[in-house]
Amino acid sequence: QVRVITAVRLVPYGAVVSYGAVAAAVGCPEAARAVGQALARNRTPVVVPCHRVVGRRGPGGFKAGLGWKERLLQLEGAILSSASEKRKASRVVLT
């Protein structure tokens, strides 16, 4: 969980990264669901921007609700409200 939180803190404002990419970045490429579980336990969403982690085919989950996740991403310029807009979102590679 600590490695996931550390990796997600590196995702810059206005960018998104997939659960799978976070899993790969922490050395567990098959553990995308575990990344989601770790982020569900995030107690500091202001410090650890878990709203910037998205699924391959959609926004994924968010403790405060998907509406809040989408609003936060729209405010940051990483709009994910439709499939065509999802392609425009800035995806980052965590190393």
Coordinates of C-alpha atoms in Angstrom, one line a residue:
Q1 CA 0.0 0.0 0.0
V2 CA 2.8 2.4 0.8
R3 CA 4.4 1.9 -2.6
V4 CA 1.1 2.5 -4.4
I5 CA 0.5 5.8 -2.4
T6 CA 4.1 6.9 -3.1
A7 CA 3.6 6.2 -6.9
V8 CA 0.3 8.0 -7.1
R9 CA 1.7 11.1 -5.4
L10 CA 3.9 11.4 -8.5
V11 CA 1.0 11.8 -10.9
P12 CA 1.0 15.5 -11.9
Y13 CA -2.0 17.9 -11.9
G14 CA -4.0 17.5 -15.1
A15 CA -2.7 14.0 -15.9
V16 CA -4.1 10.5 -15.3
V17 CA -2.6 7.1 -15.0
S18 CA -4.2 3.6 -15.1
Y19 CA -4.5 1.2 -12.2
G20 CA -2.4 -1.2 -14.3
A21 CA 0.3 1.4 -14.8
V22 CA 0.5 2.0 -11.1
A23 CA 0.7 -1.7 -10.5
A24 CA 3.5 -2.1 -13.0
A25 CA 5.4 0.9 -11.5
V26 CA 5.4 -0.7 -8.1
G27 CA 6.7 -4.0 -9.5
C28 CA 3.4 -5.9 -9.5
P29 CA 2.1 -5.6 -13.1
E30 CA -0.8 -8.1 -12.5
A31 CA -2.1 -6.3 -9.4
A32 CA -4.3 -3.5 -10.8
R33 CA -7.2 -4.5 -8.5
A34 CA -4.9 -4.4 -5.5
V35 CA -4.0 -0.8 -6.5
G36 CA -7.7 0.0 -6.4
Q37 CA -8.0 -1.6 -3.0
A38 CA -5.0 0.4 -1.7
L39 CA -6.4 3.6 -3.0
A40 CA -9.8 2.9 -1.5
R41 CA -8.0 3.1 1.9
N42 CA -6.5 6.5 1.1
R43 CA -7.2 8.8 4.0
T44 CA -5.6 11.8 2.5
P45 CA -7.1 12.4 -1.0
V46 CA -5.8 16.0 -1.1
V47 CA -2.2 14.8 -0.6
V48 CA -2.6 11.5 -2.6
P49 CA -4.5 12.3 -5.7
C50 CA -6.2 9.0 -6.2
H51 CA -8.8 10.6 -8.5
R52 CA -6.1 10.8 -11.1
V53 CA -5.9 6.9 -11.3
V54 CA -8.4 5.6 -13.9
G55 CA -9.4 2.3 -15.4
R56 CA -8.5 1.1 -18.8
R57 CA -12.1 1.5 -20.0
G58 CA -13.5 4.2 -17.7
P59 CA -13.0 6.3 -14.7
G60 CA -12.8 3.5 -12.1
G61 CA -13.9 4.0 -8.5
F62 CA -13.7 6.9 -6.1
K63 CA -14.6 7.0 -2.4
A64 CA -16.5 10.3 -2.7
G65 CA -18.4 9.0 -5.8
L66 CA -17.7 9.0 -9.5
G67 CA -19.4 12.4 -10.0
W68 CA -16.7 14.0 -7.7
K69 CA -13.9 12.1 -9.5
E70 CA -15.1 13.4 -12.9
R71 CA -15.5 16.9 -11.6
L72 CA -12.0 17.0 -10.1
L73 CA -10.6 15.6 -13.4
Q74 CA -12.5 18.2 -15.4
L75 CA -11.2 21.0 -13.2
E76 CA -7.7 19.8 -13.7
G77 CA -8.2 19.5 -17.5
A78 CA -8.1 15.7 -17.6
I79 CA -11.6 15.4 -18.9
L80 CA -12.9 11.8 -19.0
S81 CA -16.6 12.3 -19.6
S82 CA -16.7 10.5 -23.0
A83 CA -14.6 7.9 -24.9
S84 CA -13.3 10.6 -27.3
E85 CA -12.3 12.9 -24.4
K86 CA -10.6 10.1 -22.6
R87 CA -8.2 9.8 -25.4
K88 CA -7.3 13.4 -25.0
A89 CA -6.5 13.1 -21.3
S90 CA -2.8 13.4 -20.5
R91 CA -1.5 10.0 -19.4
V92 CA 1.7 9.7 -17.6
V93 CA 4.2 6.9 -17.3
L94 CA 5.4 6.2 -13.8
T95 CA 9.0 5.0 -13.4

